[in-house]
Coordinates of N, CA and C in Angstrom, one line a residue:
Chain S
E89 N 44.2 -87.2 -0.7 CA 43.0 -87.2 0.2 C 42.7 -85.8 0.7
V90 N 41.5 -85.4 0.6 CA 41.1 -84.1 1.2 C 41.1 -84.3 2.7
Q91 N 41.7 -83.3 3.4 CA 41.8 -83.4 4.9 C 41.7 -82.0 5.5
L92 N 41.0 -82.0 6.6 CA 41.0 -80.7 7.4 C 41.3 -81.1 8.8
V93 N 42.3 -80.3 9.4 CA 42.7 -80.6 10.8 C 42.6 -79.3 11.6
E94 N 41.7 -79.3 12.6 CA 41.6 -78.2 13.4 C 42.5 -78.2 14.6
S95 N 42.9 -77.0 15.1 CA 43.7 -77.0 16.3 C 43.4 -75.6 17.0
G96 N 43.9 -75.5 18.2 CA 43.8 -74.2 18.9 C 42.8 -74.2 20.0
G97 N 42.0 -75.3 20.2 CA 41.0 -75.3 21.2 C 41.6 -75.4 22.6
G98 N 40.8 -75.3 23.6 CA 41.3 -75.4 25.0 C 40.4 -74.8 26.0
L99 N 40.9 -74.6 27.2 CA 40.1 -74.0 28.3 C 40.5 -72.5 28.4
V100 N 39.4 -71.7 28.4 CA 39.7 -70.3 28.5 C 38.6 -69.7 29.5
Q101 N 39.0 -68.6 30.1 CA 38.1 -68.0 31.1 C 37.1 -67.1 30.3
P102 N 35.9 -66.9 30.9 CA 34.9 -66.0 30.3 C 35.6 -64.6 30.1
G103 N 35.3 -64.0 28.9 CA 35.9 -62.8 28.5 C 37.2 -62.9 27.8
G104 N 37.8 -64.1 27.8 CA 39.1 -64.4 27.1 C 39.0 -64.5 25.6
S105 N 40.1 -64.8 25.0 CA 40.2 -65.0 23.6 C 40.9 -66.3 23.2
L106 N 40.6 -66.7 22.0 CA 41.2 -68.0 21.5 C 41.3 -67.8 20.0
R107 N 42.3 -68.4 19.3 CA 42.3 -68.4 17.9 C 42.4 -69.9 17.4
L108 N 41.3 -70.3 16.7 CA 41.3 -71.6 16.1 C 42.0 -71.6 14.7
S109 N 42.6 -72.7 14.4 CA 43.2 -72.9 13.0 C 42.7 -74.1 12.4
C110 N 42.6 -74.2 11.1 CA 42.2 -75.3 10.3 C 43.2 -75.5 9.2
A111 N 44.0 -76.5 9.2 CA 45.0 -76.8 8.1 C 44.3 -77.7 7.1
A112 N 44.3 -77.2 5.9 CA 43.7 -77.9 4.8 C 44.7 -78.6 3.9
S113 N 44.4 -79.7 3.3 CA 45.3 -80.4 2.3 C 44.5 -81.2 1.4
G114 N 45.1 -81.5 0.2 CA 44.4 -82.4 -0.7 C 43.5 -81.8 -1.7
F115 N 43.4 -80.4 -1.7 CA 42.5 -79.7 -2.6 C 43.1 -78.3 -2.8
T116 N 42.6 -77.6 -3.8 CA 43.0 -76.2 -4.1 C 42.3 -75.3 -3.1
F117 N 42.9 -75.1 -2.0 CA 42.2 -74.4 -0.8 C 41.6 -73.0 -1.2
S118 N 42.4 -72.3 -2.0 CA 42.0 -70.9 -2.3 C 40.7 -70.8 -3.2
S119 N 40.3 -72.0 -3.8 CA 39.2 -72.0 -4.6 C 37.8 -72.1 -3.9
Y120 N 37.9 -72.6 -2.7 CA 36.7 -73.1 -2.0 C 36.3 -72.2 -0.9
A121 N 34.9 -72.1 -0.7 CA 34.4 -71.5 0.5 C 34.7 -72.4 1.7
M122 N 34.8 -71.8 2.8 CA 35.0 -72.6 4.1 C 34.1 -72.0 5.2
S123 N 33.8 -72.9 6.1 CA 32.9 -72.6 7.2 C 33.4 -73.1 8.5
W124 N 32.9 -72.5 9.6 CA 33.0 -73.0 11.0 C 31.6 -73.4 11.5
V125 N 31.5 -74.5 12.1 CA 30.3 -75.0 12.6 C 30.6 -75.5 14.0
R126 N 29.7 -75.3 15.0 CA 30.0 -75.7 16.4 C 28.9 -76.6 16.9
Q127 N 29.2 -77.3 17.9 CA 28.2 -78.2 18.5 C 28.5 -78.2 20.0
A128 N 27.6 -77.6 20.8 CA 27.6 -77.6 22.2 C 27.4 -79.1 22.7
P129 N 27.9 -79.4 23.9 CA 27.7 -80.7 24.5 C 26.3 -81.2 24.5
G130 N 26.0 -82.3 23.8 CA 24.6 -82.9 23.8 C 23.6 -82.1 22.9
K131 N 24.1 -81.1 22.2 CA 23.2 -80.3 21.4 C 23.4 -80.5 19.9
G132 N 22.6 -79.8 19.1 CA 22.7 -79.9 17.7 C 23.8 -79.0 17.0
L133 N 23.9 -79.1 15.7 CA 24.8 -78.3 15.0 C 24.4 -76.8 14.9
E134 N 25.4 -75.9 15.1 CA 25.1 -74.5 14.9 C 26.1 -73.9 13.9
W135 N 25.7 -73.3 12.8 CA 26.5 -72.7 11.9 C 27.1 -71.4 12.6
V136 N 28.4 -71.2 12.4 CA 29.0 -70.0 13.1 C 29.4 -69.0 12.1
S137 N 30.2 -69.3 11.1 CA 30.8 -68.3 10.2 C 31.2 -69.0 8.9
A138 N 31.3 -68.2 7.8 CA 31.8 -68.7 6.6 C 32.6 -67.6 5.8
I139 N 33.4 -68.0 4.9 CA 34.2 -67.1 4.1 C 34.4 -67.6 2.7
S140 N 34.4 -66.7 1.8 CA 34.5 -67.1 0.4 C 36.0 -67.5 0.1
G141 N 36.2 -68.1 -1.1 CA 37.5 -68.6 -1.4 C 38.6 -67.5 -1.4
S142 N 38.3 -66.3 -1.9 CA 39.2 -65.2 -1.9 C 39.4 -64.5 -0.6
G143 N 38.4 -64.8 0.3 CA 38.4 -64.1 1.6 C 37.7 -62.8 1.6
G144 N 37.2 -62.4 0.4 CA 36.5 -61.1 0.3 C 35.2 -61.0 0.9
S145 N 34.5 -62.1 1.1 CA 33.2 -62.1 1.7 C 33.2 -63.0 2.9
T146 N 32.6 -62.4 4.0 CA 32.5 -63.2 5.3 C 31.1 -63.1 5.8
Y147 N 30.7 -64.1 6.6 CA 29.4 -64.2 7.1 C 29.4 -64.7 8.5
Y148 N 28.5 -64.3 9.4 CA 28.5 -64.6 10.8 C 27.1 -64.9 11.3
A149 N 27.0 -65.8 12.2 CA 25.8 -66.0 13.0 C 25.6 -64.8 13.9
D150 N 24.4 -64.4 14.2 CA 24.1 -63.3 15.1 C 24.7 -63.5 16.5
S151 N 24.8 -64.8 16.9 CA 25.3 -65.1 18.2 C 26.8 -64.8 18.4
V152 N 27.5 -64.6 17.3 CA 29.0 -64.4 17.4 C 29.4 -63.1 16.7
K153 N 28.5 -62.4 16.0 CA 28.8 -61.2 15.3 C 29.4 -60.2 16.2
G154 N 30.5 -59.6 15.8 CA 31.2 -58.6 16.6 C 32.2 -59.1 17.6
R155 N 32.1 -60.5 17.8 CA 33.1 -61.1 18.8 C 34.0 -62.0 18.0
F156 N 33.6 -62.7 17.0 CA 34.4 -63.7 16.2 C 34.8 -63.1 14.9
T157 N 35.9 -63.4 14.4 CA 36.4 -63.0 13.1 C 36.9 -64.2 12.3
I158 N 36.4 -64.5 11.2 CA 36.9 -65.5 10.3 C 37.9 -65.0 9.3
S159 N 38.9 -65.7 9.0 CA 39.9 -65.3 8.0 C 40.6 -66.5 7.4
R160 N 41.3 -66.3 6.4 CA 42.1 -67.4 5.8 C 43.4 -66.9 5.2
D161 N 44.4 -67.7 5.2 CA 45.6 -67.4 4.6 C 45.8 -68.5 3.4
N162 N 45.5 -68.1 2.2 CA 45.5 -69.1 1.1 C 47.0 -69.5 0.8
S163 N 48.0 -68.7 1.2 CA 49.3 -69.1 0.9 C 49.8 -70.2 1.9
K164 N 49.0 -70.4 3.0 CA 49.3 -71.4 4.0 C 48.3 -72.5 4.1
N165 N 47.3 -72.4 3.2 CA 46.2 -73.3 3.2 C 45.5 -73.5 4.6
T166 N 45.3 -72.4 5.2 CA 44.8 -72.4 6.6 C 43.7 -71.4 6.8
L167 N 42.7 -71.9 7.5 CA 41.5 -71.1 7.9 C 41.6 -70.8 9.4
Y168 N 41.1 -69.6 9.8 CA 41.2 -69.2 11.2 C 39.8 -68.8 11.7
L169 N 39.7 -68.9 13.0 CA 38.6 -68.2 13.7 C 39.1 -67.6 14.9
Q170 N 39.1 -66.3 14.9 CA 39.5 -65.5 16.1 C 38.3 -65.3 17.0
M171 N 38.4 -65.7 18.2 CA 37.2 -65.7 19.1 C 37.6 -64.8 20.3
N172 N 36.9 -63.7 20.4 CA 37.1 -62.7 21.5 C 35.8 -62.7 22.4
S173 N 36.0 -62.1 23.6 CA 34.9 -61.9 24.5 C 34.1 -63.2 24.7
L174 N 34.8 -64.3 24.9 CA 34.2 -65.6 25.0 C 33.2 -65.7 26.2
R175 N 32.2 -66.5 26.0 CA 31.1 -66.7 27.0 C 31.0 -68.2 27.2
A176 N 30.4 -68.5 28.3 CA 30.1 -69.9 28.6 C 29.4 -70.6 27.5
E177 N 28.5 -69.9 26.9 CA 27.6 -70.5 25.8 C 28.4 -70.8 24.5
D178 N 29.7 -70.3 24.5 CA 30.5 -70.6 23.3 C 31.2 -72.0 23.5
T179 N 31.0 -72.6 24.6 CA 31.6 -73.9 24.9 C 31.0 -74.9 23.9
A180 N 31.9 -75.6 23.1 CA 31.5 -76.5 22.0 C 32.6 -77.2 21.4
V181 N 32.3 -78.1 20.6 CA 33.3 -78.6 19.6 C 33.1 -77.8 18.3
Y182 N 34.3 -77.3 17.8 CA 34.3 -76.4 16.7 C 34.8 -77.2 15.5
Y183 N 34.0 -77.3 14.4 CA 34.4 -78.0 13.2 C 34.7 -77.0 12.1
C184 N 35.7 -77.3 11.4 CA 36.0 -76.6 10.1 C 35.4 -77.5 9.0
A185 N 34.9 -76.8 8.0 CA 34.3 -77.6 6.9 C 34.5 -76.9 5.5
K186 N 34.6 -77.7 4.5 CA 34.9 -77.2 3.2 C 33.6 -77.0 2.4
G187 N 33.5 -75.9 1.7 CA 32.3 -75.7 0.9 C 32.6 -76.1 -0.6
Y188 N 31.9 -75.3 -1.5 CA 32.0 -75.6 -2.9 C 32.1 -74.3 -3.7
Y189 N 32.4 -74.5 -5.0 CA 32.3 -73.3 -5.9 C 32.1 -73.8 -7.3
E190 N 31.6 -72.9 -8.1 CA 31.6 -73.2 -9.5 C 31.8 -71.9 -10.3
V191 N 32.3 -72.0 -11.5 CA 32.5 -70.8 -12.4 C 31.5 -70.9 -13.5
V192 N 30.6 -69.9 -13.6 CA 29.6 -69.8 -14.6 C 29.8 -68.6 -15.5
R193 N 30.1 -68.7 -16.7 CA 30.4 -67.6 -17.6 C 31.3 -66.6 -17.0
G194 N 32.4 -67.2 -16.4 CA 33.5 -66.3 -15.9 C 33.2 -65.8 -14.5
V195 N 32.1 -66.1 -13.9 CA 31.7 -65.6 -12.6 C 31.8 -66.7 -11.6
I196 N 32.5 -66.4 -10.4 CA 32.7 -67.5 -9.4 C 31.5 -67.4 -8.4
Y197 N 30.8 -68.6 -8.2 CA 29.8 -68.7 -7.3 C 30.2 -69.6 -6.2
Y198 N 30.1 -69.2 -4.9 CA 30.4 -70.0 -3.8 C 29.2 -70.6 -3.1
Y199 N 29.3 -71.8 -2.7 CA 28.2 -72.5 -2.0 C 28.6 -73.0 -0.6
Y200 N 27.7 -72.7 0.3 CA 28.1 -72.8 1.7 C 27.5 -74.1 2.4
Y201 N 27.4 -75.1 1.6 CA 27.1 -76.4 2.2 C 28.5 -77.0 2.5
M202 N 28.6 -78.1 3.3 CA 29.9 -78.6 3.8 C 30.1 -80.0 3.4
D203 N 31.0 -80.3 2.4 CA 31.1 -81.6 1.9 C 32.3 -82.4 2.5
V204 N 33.2 -81.7 3.2 CA 34.2 -82.3 4.0 C 34.4 -81.6 5.3
W205 N 34.5 -82.4 6.4 CA 34.6 -81.9 7.7 C 35.9 -82.3 8.4
G206 N 36.4 -81.5 9.3 CA 37.5 -81.9 10.2 C 36.9 -82.7 11.3
K207 N 37.7 -83.2 12.2 CA 37.3 -83.9 13.4 C 36.9 -83.0 14.5
G208 N 37.2 -81.8 14.5 CA 36.8 -80.8 15.5 C 37.9 -80.5 16.6
T209 N 37.7 -79.4 17.2 CA 38.6 -79.0 18.3 C 37.7 -78.5 19.4
T210 N 37.9 -78.8 20.6 CA 37.0 -78.5 21.7 C 37.4 -77.2 22.4
V211 N 36.5 -76.3 22.6 CA 36.6 -75.0 23.3 C 35.7 -75.1 24.5
T212 N 36.4 -74.8 25.7 CA 35.6 -74.8 26.9 C 35.8 -73.4 27.6
V213 N 34.8 -72.7 27.8 CA 34.8 -71.4 28.4 C 34.3 -71.5 29.9
S214 N 35.2 -71.4 30.8 CA 34.8 -71.6 32.2 C 35.8 -71.0 33.1
S215 N 35.4 -70.5 34.2 CA 36.3 -70.0 35.2 C 36.7 -71.0 36.2
Chain Q
E65 N 16.4 -64.1 9.3 CA 17.0 -65.5 9.5 C 16.0 -66.6 9.2
I66 N 16.4 -67.5 8.4 CA 15.5 -68.7 8.0 C 15.6 -69.7 9.1
V67 N 14.5 -70.0 9.8 CA 14.5 -71.0 10.8 C 14.0 -72.3 10.2
L68 N 14.8 -73.4 10.4 CA 14.4 -74.7 9.9 C 13.9 -75.6 11.0
T69 N 12.7 -76.2 10.8 CA 12.1 -77.0 11.8 C 12.0 -78.5 11.3
Q70 N 12.7 -79.4 12.0 CA 12.7 -80.8 11.5 C 11.7 -81.6 12.3
S71 N 11.1 -82.5 11.6 CA 10.1 -83.4 12.3 C 10.2 -84.8 11.7
P72 N 10.0 -85.8 12.5 CA 9.8 -85.7 14.0 C 11.1 -85.5 14.7
G73 N 11.0 -85.3 16.0 CA 12.3 -85.1 16.7 C 13.0 -86.5 16.9
T74 N 12.2 -87.5 17.0 CA 12.8 -88.9 17.1 C 11.9 -89.8 16.3
L75 N 12.5 -90.6 15.5 CA 11.8 -91.6 14.6 C 12.3 -93.0 15.0
S76 N 11.4 -93.9 15.4 CA 11.8 -95.2 15.8 C 11.3 -96.2 14.7
L77 N 12.2 -96.8 14.1 CA 11.9 -97.8 13.0 C 12.8 -99.0 13.1
S78 N 12.5 -100.0 12.3 CA 13.3 -101.2 12.3 C 14.1 -101.3 11.0
P79 N 15.2 -102.0 11.0 CA 16.0 -102.2 9.8 C 15.1 -102.8 8.7
G80 N 15.3 -102.3 7.5 CA 14.4 -102.7 6.3 C 13.3 -101.8 6.1
E81 N 12.9 -101.0 7.0 CA 11.7 -100.1 6.9 C 12.2 -98.9 6.1
R82 N 11.2 -98.1 5.7 CA 11.4 -96.8 5.0 C 11.3 -95.7 6.0
A83 N 12.3 -94.7 5.9 CA 12.3 -93.5 6.8 C 12.0 -92.3 6.0
T84 N 11.1 -91.4 6.5 CA 10.8 -90.1 5.9 C 11.0 -89.0 6.9
L85 N 12.0 -88.2 6.7 CA 12.3 -87.1 7.6 C 11.9 -85.8 6.9
S86 N 11.4 -84.8 7.7 CA 10.9 -83.6 7.2 C 11.7 -82.4 7.7
C87 N 11.9 -81.4 6.8 CA 12.5 -80.1 7.2 C 11.7 -79.0 6.6
R88 N 11.2 -78.2 7.4 CA 10.3 -77.1 7.0 C 11.0 -75.7 7.3
A89 N 11.0 -74.9 6.3 CA 11.7 -73.6 6.5 C 10.7 -72.5 6.8
S90 N 11.1 -71.5 7.5 CA 10.2 -70.4 7.9 C 9.9 -69.4 6.7
Q91 N 10.8 -69.5 5.7 CA 10.6 -68.8 4.5 C 11.2 -69.5 3.4
S92 N 10.9 -69.2 2.1 CA 11.4 -70.0 1.0 C 12.9 -70.0 0.9
V93 N 13.5 -71.2 0.7 CA 14.9 -71.4 0.6 C 15.3 -71.2 -0.9
S94 N 16.0 -70.2 -1.2 CA 16.3 -69.8 -2.6 C 17.1 -70.9 -3.3
S95 N 16.6 -71.1 -4.5 CA 17.3 -72.1 -5.5 C 17.4 -73.5 -4.9
S96 N 16.5 -73.8 -3.9 CA 16.6 -75.1 -3.3 C 18.0 -75.4 -2.7
Y97 N 18.6 -74.4 -2.1 CA 19.9 -74.6 -1.5 C 19.7 -75.2 -0.1
L98 N 19.4 -76.5 -0.1 CA 19.1 -77.2 1.1 C 20.0 -78.5 1.1
A99 N 20.7 -78.7 2.2 CA 21.5 -79.9 2.4 C 21.1 -80.7 3.6
W100 N 21.4 -82.0 3.5 CA 21.2 -83.0 4.6 C 22.5 -83.6 5.0
Y101 N 22.6 -83.8 6.4 CA 23.8 -84.4 6.9 C 23.4 -85.5 7.9
Q102 N 24.3 -86.5 8.0 CA 24.2 -87.6 9.0 C 25.3 -87.4 10.0
Q103 N 24.9 -87.6 11.3 CA 26.0 -87.6 12.3 C 25.8 -88.7 13.3
K104 N 26.8 -89.5 13.5 CA 26.9 -90.6 14.4 C 27.6 -90.1 15.7
P105 N 27.4 -90.8 16.8 CA 28.0 -90.3 18.1 C 29.5 -90.3 18.0
G106 N 30.1 -89.2 18.4 CA 31.5 -89.0 18.5 C 32.2 -88.8 17.1
Q107 N 31.4 -88.6 16.1 CA 31.9 -88.3 14.7 C 31.5 -87.0 14.2
A108 N 32.2 -86.5 13.3 CA 31.8 -85.3 12.5 C 30.6 -85.6 11.6
P109 N 29.8 -84.6 11.3 CA 28.8 -84.9 10.3 C 29.3 -85.3 9.0
R110 N 28.4 -85.9 8.2 CA 28.7 -86.3 6.8 C 27.7 -85.8 5.9
L111 N 28.1 -85.2 4.8 CA 27.1 -84.7 3.8 C 26.5 -85.8 3.1
L112 N 25.1 -85.8 3.0 CA 24.4 -86.8 2.3 C 23.8 -86.2 1.0
I113 N 23.2 -85.0 1.1 CA 22.4 -84.4 0.0 C 22.7 -82.9 -0.1
Y114 N 22.8 -82.4 -1.3 CA 22.9 -80.9 -1.4 C 22.0 -80.6 -2.6
G115 N 21.7 -79.3 -2.7 CA 20.8 -78.8 -3.7 C 19.4 -79.5 -3.6
A116 N 19.0 -79.9 -2.4 CA 17.8 -80.5 -2.1 C 17.7 -82.0 -2.6
S117 N 18.3 -82.3 -3.7 CA 18.1 -83.7 -4.2 C 19.3 -84.3 -4.8
S118 N 20.5 -83.7 -4.8 CA 21.7 -84.3 -5.3 C 22.4 -85.0 -4.3
R119 N 22.7 -86.3 -4.5 CA 23.5 -87.1 -3.6 C 25.0 -86.7 -3.6
A120 N 25.6 -86.7 -2.4 CA 27.0 -86.4 -2.4 C 27.8 -87.6 -2.8
T121 N 29.0 -87.5 -3.1 CA 29.9 -88.6 -3.5 C 29.9 -89.7 -2.5
G122 N 29.7 -90.9 -3.0 CA 29.7 -92.1 -2.1 C 28.5 -92.4 -1.3
I123 N 27.5 -91.6 -1.5 CA 26.2 -91.8 -0.7 C 25.4 -92.8 -1.5
P124 N 24.9 -93.9 -0.8 CA 24.1 -94.9 -1.6 C 22.8 -94.3 -2.0
D125 N 22.2 -95.0 -3.1 CA 21.0 -94.5 -3.7 C 19.8 -94.8 -2.8
S126 N 20.0 -95.5 -1.7 CA 18.9 -95.6 -0.7 C 18.5 -94.3 -0.1
F127 N 19.4 -93.3 -0.2 CA 19.1 -92.0 0.4 C 18.7 -91.1 -0.8
S128 N 17.6 -90.4 -0.6 CA 17.1 -89.4 -1.6 C 16.5 -88.2 -0.9
G129 N 16.6 -87.1 -1.6 CA 16.1 -85.8 -1.1 C 15.1 -85.2 -2.1
S130 N 14.1 -84.5 -1.6 CA 13.2 -83.9 -2.4 C 12.6 -82.6 -1.8
G131 N 11.9 -81.9 -2.6 CA 11.3 -80.7 -2.0 C 11.8 -79.4 -2.7
S132 N 11.1 -78.3 -2.3 CA 11.4 -77.0 -2.8 C 10.7 -76.0 -2.0
G133 N 11.1 -74.7 -2.1 CA 10.4 -73.7 -1.4 C 10.6 -73.8 0.1
T134 N 9.6 -74.2 0.8 CA 9.7 -74.3 2.3 C 9.6 -75.7 2.8
D135 N 9.4 -76.7 2.0 CA 9.2 -78.1 2.5 C 10.1 -79.0 1.8
F136 N 10.9 -79.7 2.6 CA 11.9 -80.6 2.1 C 11.8 -82.0 2.8
T137 N 12.2 -83.0 2.1 CA 12.1 -84.4 2.7 C 13.4 -85.2 2.4
L138 N 13.9 -85.9 3.4 CA 14.9 -86.9 3.2 C 14.3 -88.2 3.4
T139 N 14.5 -89.1 2.4 CA 13.9 -90.4 2.5 C 15.0 -91.5 2.4
I140 N 15.0 -92.4 3.3 CA 15.9 -93.6 3.3 C 15.0 -94.8 2.9
S141 N 15.2 -95.3 1.8 CA 14.2 -96.3 1.2 C 14.2 -97.6 2.0
R142 N 15.3 -98.1 2.5 CA 15.4 -99.3 3.2 C 16.5 -99.2 4.2
L143 N 16.1 -99.1 5.5 CA 17.1 -98.8 6.5 C 18.1 -100.0 6.8
E144 N 19.3 -99.6 6.8 CA 20.4 -100.5 7.2 C 20.8 -100.2 8.7
P145 N 21.4 -101.1 9.4 CA 21.8 -100.9 10.8 C 22.6 -99.6 10.9
E146 N 23.5 -99.3 9.9 CA 24.4 -98.2 10.1 C 23.7 -96.9 9.8
D147 N 22.4 -96.9 9.4 CA 21.7 -95.6 9.1 C 21.1 -95.0 10.3
F148 N 21.2 -95.7 11.4 CA 20.6 -95.1 12.7 C 21.6 -94.1 13.2
A149 N 21.1 -92.8 13.3 CA 22.0 -91.7 13.5 C 21.1 -90.5 13.7
V150 N 21.7 -89.3 13.8 CA 21.0 -88.0 13.9 C 21.2 -87.4 12.5
Y151 N 20.1 -86.8 12.0 CA 20.1 -86.2 10.7 C 19.7 -84.7 10.8
Y152 N 20.5 -83.9 10.1 CA 20.3 -82.4 10.1 C 20.1 -81.9 8.7
C153 N 19.2 -80.9 8.6 CA 19.1 -80.2 7.4 C 19.8 -78.8 7.6
Q154 N 20.2 -78.2 6.5 CA 20.9 -76.9 6.5 C 20.5 -76.2 5.3
Q155 N 20.2 -74.9 5.4 CA 19.9 -74.0 4.2 C 21.1 -73.2 4.0
Y156 N 21.5 -73.0 2.7 CA 22.7 -72.2 2.4 C 22.3 -71.2 1.3
G157 N 21.0 -70.9 1.3 CA 20.6 -69.9 0.3 C 20.8 -68.5 0.7
S158 N 20.7 -68.2 2.0 CA 20.9 -66.9 2.5 C 21.5 -66.9 3.9
S159 N 22.5 -66.1 4.2 CA 23.2 -66.0 5.5 C 22.2 -65.4 6.5
P160 N 22.2 -65.9 7.7 CA 23.0 -67.0 8.3 C 22.5 -68.3 7.8
Y161 N 23.5 -69.2 7.5 CA 23.3 -70.5 6.9 C 22.9 -71.5 7.9
T162 N 21.6 -71.5 8.3 CA 21.1 -72.2 9.5 C 20.9 -73.7 9.4
F163 N 21.0 -74.4 10.5 CA 20.7 -75.8 10.6 C 19.3 -76.0 11.3
G164 N 18.7 -77.1 11.0 CA 17.6 -77.6 11.7 C 18.1 -78.2 13.0
Q165 N 17.1 -78.5 13.9 CA 17.5 -79.0 15.3 C 17.9 -80.5 15.3
G166 N 17.6 -81.1 14.2 CA 18.0 -82.6 14.1 C 16.8 -83.5 14.3
T167 N 16.9 -84.7 13.6 CA 16.0 -85.8 13.8 C 16.8 -87.0 14.2
K168 N 16.5 -87.6 15.4 CA 17.2 -88.8 15.8 C 16.5 -90.0 15.2
L169 N 17.2 -90.8 14.4 CA 16.6 -92.0 13.9 C 17.1 -93.2 14.7
E170 N 16.2 -93.8 15.5 CA 16.6 -94.9 16.4 C 16.0 -96.2 16.0
I171 N 16.7 -97.3 16.5 CA 16.2 -98.6 16.2 C 15.0 -98.9 17.1
K172 N 13.9 -99.4 16.5 CA 12.7 -99.8 17.3 C 12.9 -101.2 17.9

């Protein structure tokens, strides 16, 4: 069974840091693009960041660029989101989600839609 | 950045009726890289449609997606009680991979 389990959320003061983790199982983790998506209380979904299967390509929303860093450890089947300089508006449930890939004539293409989601971890930024 | 605008914001229908949800992009979505998700209260989103019209694994054929360029549609042919939820579109053709603001489908 494909499974994603987020951890690392909690209460942090403005300006503080937090590192989220997402443990993956049930699929070949290193082959797939992965993303982080967040949802502020009572609001819609906001795409935060994504990373290719190899980790060689990373992408960020403007709202987090320069403050958040996405990474992955394919030997540990784990995705990370390092969050620095946190603000009140970063308060949200953070979801980890699995993307897709295909190989066409020897070239790997990654697709950043999300076909499997974790249950989320809550980050609260408040003094 | 591609801005996705979903309409209507809220759609009130009865079970058995047909639902049509719209997602309009501020610029063309390359290769129809448009996905739809369903989210129920307290749950993570679930993928319904990718590539504008391909159903995800396990999604009933009452759900269908269509469109290209800047205009996309999610249609639910006959509403079941469990279909009442919030629906989001997302483009993954160019970063940032933005979501629409959502359409709430509620029971009339």
